[in-house]
Amino acid sequence: MTIALNLPLNPNAGIPHYTAHGNECALFESAWSRQLPILLKGPTGCGKTRFVRHMAARLGLPVSTVSCHDDLTAADLTGRYLLKGGETVWVDGPLTKAVREGGVCYLDEIVEARKDVAVVLHPLTDDRRLLPLERTGELIEAQSSFMVVVSYNPGYQNLMKSLKPSTRQRFVSIEFDFLPRDREIAAVSIESGLAESRVAPLVDLARRLRTLKGQDLEEGVSTRLIIYCATLVDAGMPLFEAVRAAIIEPLTDEADVKAALVEVAAATLGR
């Protein structure tokens, strides 16, 4: 299980940069103030995790990020008994800790987790806002500042891995997509330090490659990969080497597909 615990950023550290797509910031604040859970939908690397970090910092909340996977169980979230110093003690999981103390518990790619995870969330995502812990016999009422946020990529859903309607309808939902060209250029420039004029060809390449999603590629180029590429260029790496390392190689392992992507990159970047 991969868990990142991020404490609220102090005022001197600032708030993580985030470029809004629409009214999602106001929607998040309204949902949090009325204790409503949120579901974020959108392609990989379009800014969902950054959005959560940005909003948590704006609201002064701690955020626990859990990257869901096939082996993630409800116990990984709620906690378990562990042997410490010759004694068996209960240790809260990230969800229980957030329920007790307040803050955001963010479950990234929720559909990857086992089905018992959704069951644990149900009493926390309605007006009860309760977390029953069978192993300790506790029934914990969530702090007023507690919030559940989950995300997933609809493009990866299949019959074996999907959110049931009974689960989806427990959340306020926000749909994400990649930013319009000019705003994506500006966002990548801010994150990487590379001038917008040099970022623009990279964004144009990414937008061109995204049209291949569902054909030669399972997924399009994320904004995250463009930032990685621009960061390498800003560090002095030759443009085409950065493109190959940060954009082409992460997209596919197929030699013929990589060759085709190299041709597209050469044509787009004027090599």
mmCIF file of C-alpha atoms in Angstrom:
data_model
loop_
_atom_site.group_PDB
_atom_site.id
_atom_site.type_symbol
_atom_site.label_atom_id
_atom_site.label_comp_id
_atom_site.label_asym_id
_atom_site.label_seq_id
_atom_site.Cartn_x
_atom_site.Cartn_y
_atom_site.Cartn_z
ATOM 1 C CA MET A 1 0.000 0.000 0.000
ATOM 2 C CA THR A 2 1.340 3.440 -0.907
ATOM 3 C CA ILE A 3 0.260 6.191 1.476
ATOM 4 C CA ALA A 4 1.453 9.784 1.425
ATOM 5 C CA LEU A 5 0.700 11.927 4.457
ATOM 6 C CA ASN A 6 0.895 15.629 3.694
ATOM 7 C CA LEU A 7 0.492 18.102 6.540
ATOM 8 C CA PRO A 8 -1.098 21.503 5.850
ATOM 9 C CA LEU A 9 1.365 23.794 4.158
ATOM 10 C CA ASN A 10 2.468 26.736 6.240
ATOM 11 C CA PRO A 11 1.698 30.200 4.847
ATOM 12 C CA ASN A 12 5.341 30.764 3.955
ATOM 13 C CA ALA A 13 5.437 27.620 1.822
ATOM 14 C CA GLY A 14 2.485 28.726 -0.289
ATOM 15 C CA ILE A 15 -0.216 26.653 -1.928
ATOM 16 C CA PRO A 16 0.509 24.109 -4.684
ATOM 17 C CA HIS A 17 -0.134 25.713 -8.049
ATOM 18 C CA TYR A 18 -3.304 24.600 -9.782
ATOM 19 C CA THR A 19 -4.917 25.899 -12.981
ATOM 20 C CA ALA A 20 -8.687 25.665 -12.736
ATOM 21 C CA HIS A 21 -10.709 23.976 -15.475
ATOM 22 C CA GLY A 22 -13.996 25.602 -14.463
ATOM 23 C CA ASN A 23 -15.872 26.026 -11.187
ATOM 24 C CA GLU A 24 -14.346 22.992 -9.454
ATOM 25 C CA CYS A 25 -12.639 25.050 -6.722
ATOM 26 C CA ALA A 26 -15.895 26.704 -5.645
ATOM 27 C CA LEU A 27 -17.685 23.362 -5.873
ATOM 28 C CA PHE A 28 -15.085 21.679 -3.656
ATOM 29 C CA GLU A 29 -15.346 24.426 -1.038
ATOM 30 C CA SER A 30 -19.147 24.229 -1.027
ATOM 31 C CA ALA A 31 -19.075 20.439 -0.701
ATOM 32 C CA TRP A 32 -16.579 20.592 2.158
ATOM 33 C CA SER A 33 -18.550 23.257 4.032
ATOM 34 C CA ARG A 34 -21.679 21.053 3.822
ATOM 35 C CA GLN A 35 -19.787 17.828 4.596
ATOM 36 C CA LEU A 36 -20.393 16.207 1.208
ATOM 37 C CA PRO A 37 -18.004 13.607 -0.291
ATOM 38 C CA ILE A 38 -16.499 14.190 -3.743
ATOM 39 C CA LEU A 39 -15.759 11.924 -6.710
ATOM 40 C CA LEU A 40 -13.222 13.118 -9.300
ATOM 41 C CA LYS A 41 -13.351 11.593 -12.793
ATOM 42 C CA GLY A 42 -10.807 12.125 -15.537
ATOM 43 C CA PRO A 43 -7.825 10.781 -17.488
ATOM 44 C CA THR A 44 -4.501 9.945 -15.898
ATOM 45 C CA GLY A 45 -2.283 12.940 -15.208
ATOM 46 C CA CYS A 46 -4.870 15.655 -15.849
ATOM 47 C CA GLY A 47 -4.483 17.247 -12.403
ATOM 48 C CA LYS A 48 -6.895 15.417 -10.068
ATOM 49 C CA THR A 49 -4.325 14.750 -7.339
ATOM 50 C CA ARG A 50 -2.833 18.229 -7.633
ATOM 51 C CA PHE A 51 -6.352 19.654 -7.319
ATOM 52 C CA VAL A 52 -6.920 17.791 -4.039
ATOM 53 C CA ARG A 53 -3.584 18.976 -2.626
ATOM 54 C CA HIS A 54 -4.328 22.529 -3.764
ATOM 55 C CA MET A 55 -7.775 22.601 -2.172
ATOM 56 C CA ALA A 56 -6.627 20.977 1.070
ATOM 57 C CA ALA A 57 -3.890 23.613 1.391
ATOM 58 C CA ARG A 58 -6.359 26.410 0.649
ATOM 59 C CA LEU A 59 -8.652 25.140 3.384
ATOM 60 C CA GLY A 60 -5.804 24.481 5.823
ATOM 61 C CA LEU A 61 -6.533 20.757 6.013
ATOM 62 C CA PRO A 62 -4.210 17.768 6.320
ATOM 63 C CA VAL A 63 -4.599 15.293 3.461
ATOM 64 C CA SER A 64 -3.889 11.553 3.440
ATOM 65 C CA THR A 65 -3.445 10.184 -0.080
ATOM 66 C CA VAL A 66 -3.917 6.458 -0.639
ATOM 67 C CA SER A 67 -3.002 4.990 -4.035
ATOM 68 C CA CYS A 68 -5.463 2.133 -4.483
ATOM 69 C CA HIS A 69 -4.481 -1.233 -5.978
ATOM 70 C CA ASP A 70 -5.714 -4.817 -6.288
ATOM 71 C CA ASP A 71 -4.475 -5.844 -2.854
ATOM 72 C CA LEU A 72 -5.801 -2.827 -0.942
ATOM 73 C CA THR A 73 -8.254 -3.997 1.710
ATOM 74 C CA ALA A 74 -10.588 -2.235 4.095
ATOM 75 C CA ALA A 75 -8.184 -3.083 6.937
ATOM 76 C CA ASP A 76 -5.427 -1.134 5.171
ATOM 77 C CA LEU A 77 -7.653 1.941 5.483
ATOM 78 C CA THR A 78 -9.225 1.414 8.889
ATOM 79 C CA GLY A 79 -6.290 -0.079 10.797
ATOM 80 C CA ARG A 80 -5.183 -3.303 12.453
ATOM 81 C CA TYR A 81 -3.636 -4.755 15.569
ATOM 82 C CA LEU A 82 0.170 -4.807 15.474
ATOM 83 C CA LEU A 83 2.802 -6.203 17.794
ATOM 84 C CA LYS A 84 4.804 -3.409 19.425
ATOM 85 C CA GLY A 85 7.243 -3.922 22.264
ATOM 86 C CA GLY A 86 5.791 -7.294 23.104
ATOM 87 C CA GLU A 87 2.244 -5.919 23.229
ATOM 88 C CA THR A 88 -0.567 -6.052 20.714
ATOM 89 C CA VAL A 89 -1.825 -2.535 20.023
ATOM 90 C CA TRP A 90 -4.369 -1.088 17.643
ATOM 91 C CA VAL A 91 -2.943 1.243 14.961
ATOM 92 C CA ASP A 92 -5.308 3.494 13.018
ATOM 93 C CA GLY A 93 -5.178 3.388 9.228
ATOM 94 C CA PRO A 94 -5.238 6.609 7.181
ATOM 95 C CA LEU A 95 -9.034 6.656 6.881
ATOM 96 C CA THR A 96 -9.613 6.170 10.611
ATOM 97 C CA LYS A 97 -6.981 8.791 11.447
ATOM 98 C CA ALA A 98 -8.711 11.331 9.193
ATOM 99 C CA VAL A 99 -12.132 10.483 10.656
ATOM 100 C CA ARG A 100 -10.850 10.962 14.215
ATOM 101 C CA GLU A 101 -8.758 14.081 13.623
ATOM 102 C CA GLY A 102 -10.345 15.736 10.587
ATOM 103 C CA GLY A 103 -8.928 16.479 7.160
ATOM 104 C CA VAL A 104 -9.157 14.977 3.683
ATOM 105 C CA CYS A 105 -8.780 11.266 2.975
ATOM 106 C CA TYR A 106 -8.099 10.934 -0.751
ATOM 107 C CA LEU A 107 -8.420 7.515 -2.387
ATOM 108 C CA ASP A 108 -6.783 7.684 -5.809
ATOM 109 C CA GLU A 109 -8.094 5.227 -8.448
ATOM 110 C CA ILE A 110 -10.743 3.813 -6.141
ATOM 111 C CA VAL A 111 -11.845 1.190 -8.688
ATOM 112 C CA GLU A 112 -8.492 -0.574 -8.276
ATOM 113 C CA ALA A 113 -9.225 -1.402 -4.626
ATOM 114 C CA ARG A 114 -11.054 -4.488 -3.419
ATOM 115 C CA LYS A 115 -14.831 -4.320 -3.090
ATOM 116 C CA ASP A 116 -14.794 -4.254 0.723
ATOM 117 C CA VAL A 117 -13.231 -0.778 0.561
ATOM 118 C CA ALA A 118 -16.404 0.696 -0.947
ATOM 119 C CA VAL A 119 -18.472 -0.983 1.773
ATOM 120 C CA VAL A 120 -16.417 0.751 4.481
ATOM 121 C CA LEU A 121 -17.002 4.112 2.807
ATOM 122 C CA HIS A 122 -20.790 3.823 2.626
ATOM 123 C CA PRO A 123 -21.648 4.953 6.189
ATOM 124 C CA LEU A 124 -19.124 7.783 5.846
ATOM 125 C CA THR A 125 -20.627 9.093 2.615
ATOM 126 C CA ASP A 126 -24.192 9.662 3.752
ATOM 127 C CA ASP A 127 -25.726 11.744 6.525
ATOM 128 C CA ARG A 128 -24.487 9.330 9.214
ATOM 129 C CA ARG A 129 -20.781 10.102 8.687
ATOM 130 C CA LEU A 130 -19.870 7.131 10.854
ATOM 131 C CA LEU A 131 -17.012 4.643 10.758
ATOM 132 C CA PRO A 132 -17.722 1.327 12.518
ATOM 133 C CA LEU A 133 -14.604 -0.565 13.590
ATOM 134 C CA GLU A 134 -15.615 -4.172 14.152
ATOM 135 C CA ARG A 135 -12.254 -5.214 15.578
ATOM 136 C CA THR A 136 -12.276 -2.593 18.336
ATOM 137 C CA GLY A 137 -16.034 -2.303 18.781
ATOM 138 C CA GLU A 138 -15.892 1.450 18.137
ATOM 139 C CA LEU A 139 -18.378 3.546 16.221
ATOM 140 C CA ILE A 140 -16.516 6.741 15.311
ATOM 141 C CA GLU A 141 -18.369 9.883 14.312
ATOM 142 C CA ALA A 142 -16.395 11.890 11.761
ATOM 143 C CA GLN A 143 -15.019 15.291 12.711
ATOM 144 C CA SER A 144 -16.801 18.223 11.070
ATOM 145 C CA SER A 145 -13.669 18.922 8.984
ATOM 146 C CA PHE A 146 -13.431 15.337 7.671
ATOM 147 C CA MET A 147 -13.950 14.794 3.930
ATOM 148 C CA VAL A 148 -13.738 11.764 1.657
ATOM 149 C CA VAL A 149 -12.462 12.362 -1.887
ATOM 150 C CA VAL A 150 -12.093 9.516 -4.381
ATOM 151 C CA SER A 151 -10.968 9.492 -8.000
ATOM 152 C CA TYR A 152 -10.822 7.195 -10.977
ATOM 153 C CA ASN A 153 -10.141 7.156 -14.704
ATOM 154 C CA PRO A 154 -13.350 6.196 -16.565
ATOM 155 C CA GLY A 155 -11.239 5.159 -19.556
ATOM 156 C CA TYR A 156 -9.870 2.206 -17.596
ATOM 157 C CA GLN A 157 -13.219 0.920 -16.388
ATOM 158 C CA ASN A 158 -14.410 -2.519 -17.408
ATOM 159 C CA LEU A 159 -16.990 -5.005 -16.207
ATOM 160 C CA MET A 160 -14.606 -6.372 -13.593
ATOM 161 C CA LYS A 161 -13.537 -2.965 -12.276
ATOM 162 C CA SER A 162 -16.204 -0.310 -12.050
ATOM 163 C CA LEU A 163 -18.009 1.714 -9.433
ATOM 164 C CA LYS A 164 -21.487 0.471 -8.649
ATOM 165 C CA PRO A 165 -24.268 3.038 -9.107
ATOM 166 C CA SER A 166 -25.028 2.678 -5.394
ATOM 167 C CA THR A 167 -21.497 3.907 -4.663
ATOM 168 C CA ARG A 168 -21.280 6.607 -7.355
ATOM 169 C CA GLN A 169 -24.520 8.175 -6.200
ATOM 170 C CA ARG A 170 -23.076 8.825 -2.759
ATOM 171 C CA PHE A 171 -20.725 11.483 -4.133
ATOM 172 C CA VAL A 172 -20.790 14.927 -5.639
ATOM 173 C CA SER A 173 -18.970 14.369 -8.938
ATOM 174 C CA ILE A 174 -16.512 16.595 -10.797
ATOM 175 C CA GLU A 175 -15.333 15.667 -14.288
ATOM 176 C CA PHE A 176 -11.793 16.598 -15.307
ATOM 177 C CA ASP A 177 -10.074 16.754 -18.671
ATOM 178 C CA PHE A 178 -6.887 18.237 -20.040
ATOM 179 C CA LEU A 179 -6.665 22.015 -20.076
ATOM 180 C CA PRO A 180 -7.192 24.070 -23.254
ATOM 181 C CA ARG A 181 -3.956 24.636 -25.153
ATOM 182 C CA ASP A 182 -3.056 28.118 -23.865
ATOM 183 C CA ARG A 183 -3.775 27.274 -20.229
ATOM 184 C CA GLU A 184 -1.887 23.984 -20.448
ATOM 185 C CA ILE A 185 1.136 25.821 -21.864
ATOM 186 C CA ALA A 186 0.991 28.318 -18.997
ATOM 187 C CA ALA A 187 0.605 25.582 -16.365
ATOM 188 C CA VAL A 188 3.520 23.530 -17.714
ATOM 189 C CA SER A 189 5.697 26.631 -17.895
ATOM 190 C CA ILE A 190 4.974 27.503 -14.254
ATOM 191 C CA GLU A 191 5.675 23.967 -13.054
ATOM 192 C CA SER A 192 8.831 23.361 -15.098
ATOM 193 C CA GLY A 193 10.388 26.811 -15.300
ATOM 194 C CA LEU A 194 10.669 26.517 -19.095
ATOM 195 C CA ALA A 195 9.552 29.550 -21.120
ATOM 196 C CA GLU A 196 6.072 29.317 -22.640
ATOM 197 C CA SER A 197 7.496 29.717 -26.137
ATOM 198 C CA ARG A 198 9.524 26.523 -25.625
ATOM 199 C CA VAL A 199 6.686 24.696 -23.877
ATOM 200 C CA ALA A 200 4.217 25.337 -26.711
ATOM 201 C CA PRO A 201 5.692 22.733 -29.148
ATOM 202 C CA LEU A 202 5.621 20.113 -26.392
ATOM 203 C CA VAL A 203 1.956 20.770 -25.665
ATOM 204 C CA ASP A 204 1.185 20.658 -29.390
ATOM 205 C CA LEU A 205 2.926 17.289 -29.637
ATOM 206 C CA ALA A 206 1.001 15.966 -26.632
ATOM 207 C CA ARG A 207 -2.317 17.133 -28.072
ATOM 208 C CA ARG A 208 -1.495 15.424 -31.359
ATOM 209 C CA LEU A 209 -0.559 12.170 -29.626
ATOM 210 C CA ARG A 210 -3.758 12.259 -27.577
ATOM 211 C CA THR A 211 -5.721 11.767 -30.775
ATOM 212 C CA LEU A 212 -4.142 8.301 -30.980
ATOM 213 C CA LYS A 213 -5.721 7.150 -27.721
ATOM 214 C CA GLY A 214 -7.739 4.006 -28.321
ATOM 215 C CA GLN A 215 -5.846 3.286 -31.542
ATOM 216 C CA ASP A 216 -2.129 2.745 -31.045
ATOM 217 C CA LEU A 217 -2.126 4.004 -27.451
ATOM 218 C CA GLU A 218 -4.080 2.924 -24.384
ATOM 219 C CA GLU A 219 -3.803 6.371 -22.846
ATOM 220 C CA GLY A 220 -2.953 9.869 -24.052
ATOM 221 C CA VAL A 221 -0.045 12.041 -22.941
ATOM 222 C CA SER A 222 -0.705 13.406 -19.472
ATOM 223 C CA THR A 223 0.047 16.967 -18.452
ATOM 224 C CA ARG A 224 2.359 15.408 -15.879
ATOM 225 C CA LEU A 225 4.532 13.906 -18.640
ATOM 226 C CA ILE A 226 4.718 17.237 -20.448
ATOM 227 C CA ILE A 227 5.928 18.834 -17.213
ATOM 228 C CA TYR A 228 8.572 16.121 -16.821
ATOM 229 C CA CYS A 229 9.725 16.700 -20.389
ATOM 230 C CA ALA A 230 9.824 20.484 -20.030
ATOM 231 C CA THR A 231 11.723 20.125 -16.751
ATOM 232 C CA LEU A 232 14.396 18.017 -18.468
ATOM 233 C CA VAL A 233 14.681 20.573 -21.279
ATOM 234 C CA ASP A 234 14.961 23.389 -18.741
ATOM 235 C CA ALA A 235 17.768 21.409 -17.056
ATOM 236 C CA GLY A 236 19.712 21.403 -20.336
ATOM 237 C CA MET A 237 18.755 18.092 -21.950
ATOM 238 C CA PRO A 238 18.415 18.237 -25.755
ATOM 239 C CA LEU A 239 14.769 18.569 -26.778
ATOM 240 C CA PHE A 240 14.362 15.311 -28.658
ATOM 241 C CA GLU A 241 16.134 13.274 -25.981
ATOM 242 C CA ALA A 242 13.773 14.751 -23.373
ATOM 243 C CA VAL A 243 10.760 13.959 -25.543
ATOM 244 C CA ARG A 244 11.844 10.371 -25.989
ATOM 245 C CA ALA A 245 12.564 9.860 -22.277
ATOM 246 C CA ALA A 246 9.587 11.686 -20.781
ATOM 247 C CA ILE A 247 6.849 11.277 -23.386
ATOM 248 C CA ILE A 248 7.456 8.466 -25.876
ATOM 249 C CA GLU A 249 8.991 5.778 -23.661
ATOM 250 C CA PRO A 250 6.352 6.038 -20.885
ATOM 251 C CA LEU A 251 3.529 5.614 -23.410
ATOM 252 C CA THR A 252 4.389 2.219 -24.869
ATOM 253 C CA ASP A 253 6.784 -0.727 -24.909
ATOM 254 C CA GLU A 254 5.932 -1.726 -28.476
ATOM 255 C CA ALA A 255 8.862 -1.037 -30.801
ATOM 256 C CA ASP A 256 6.731 -0.320 -33.858
ATOM 257 C CA VAL A 257 4.466 2.051 -31.937
ATOM 258 C CA LYS A 258 7.479 3.869 -30.496
ATOM 259 C CA ALA A 259 8.902 4.253 -33.990
ATOM 260 C CA ALA A 260 5.631 5.776 -35.154
ATOM 261 C CA LEU A 261 5.567 8.166 -32.199
ATOM 262 C CA VAL A 262 9.120 9.242 -32.960
ATOM 263 C CA GLU A 263 8.025 10.112 -36.494
ATOM 264 C CA VAL A 264 5.095 12.146 -35.182
ATOM 265 C CA ALA A 265 7.391 13.939 -32.748
ATOM 266 C CA ALA A 266 9.933 14.704 -35.470
ATOM 267 C CA ALA A 267 7.238 16.127 -37.729
ATOM 268 C CA THR A 268 5.672 18.199 -34.935
ATOM 269 C CA LEU A 269 8.918 19.544 -33.517
ATOM 270 C CA GLY A 270 10.496 20.165 -36.913
ATOM 271 C CA ARG A 271 13.428 17.822 -36.557
#
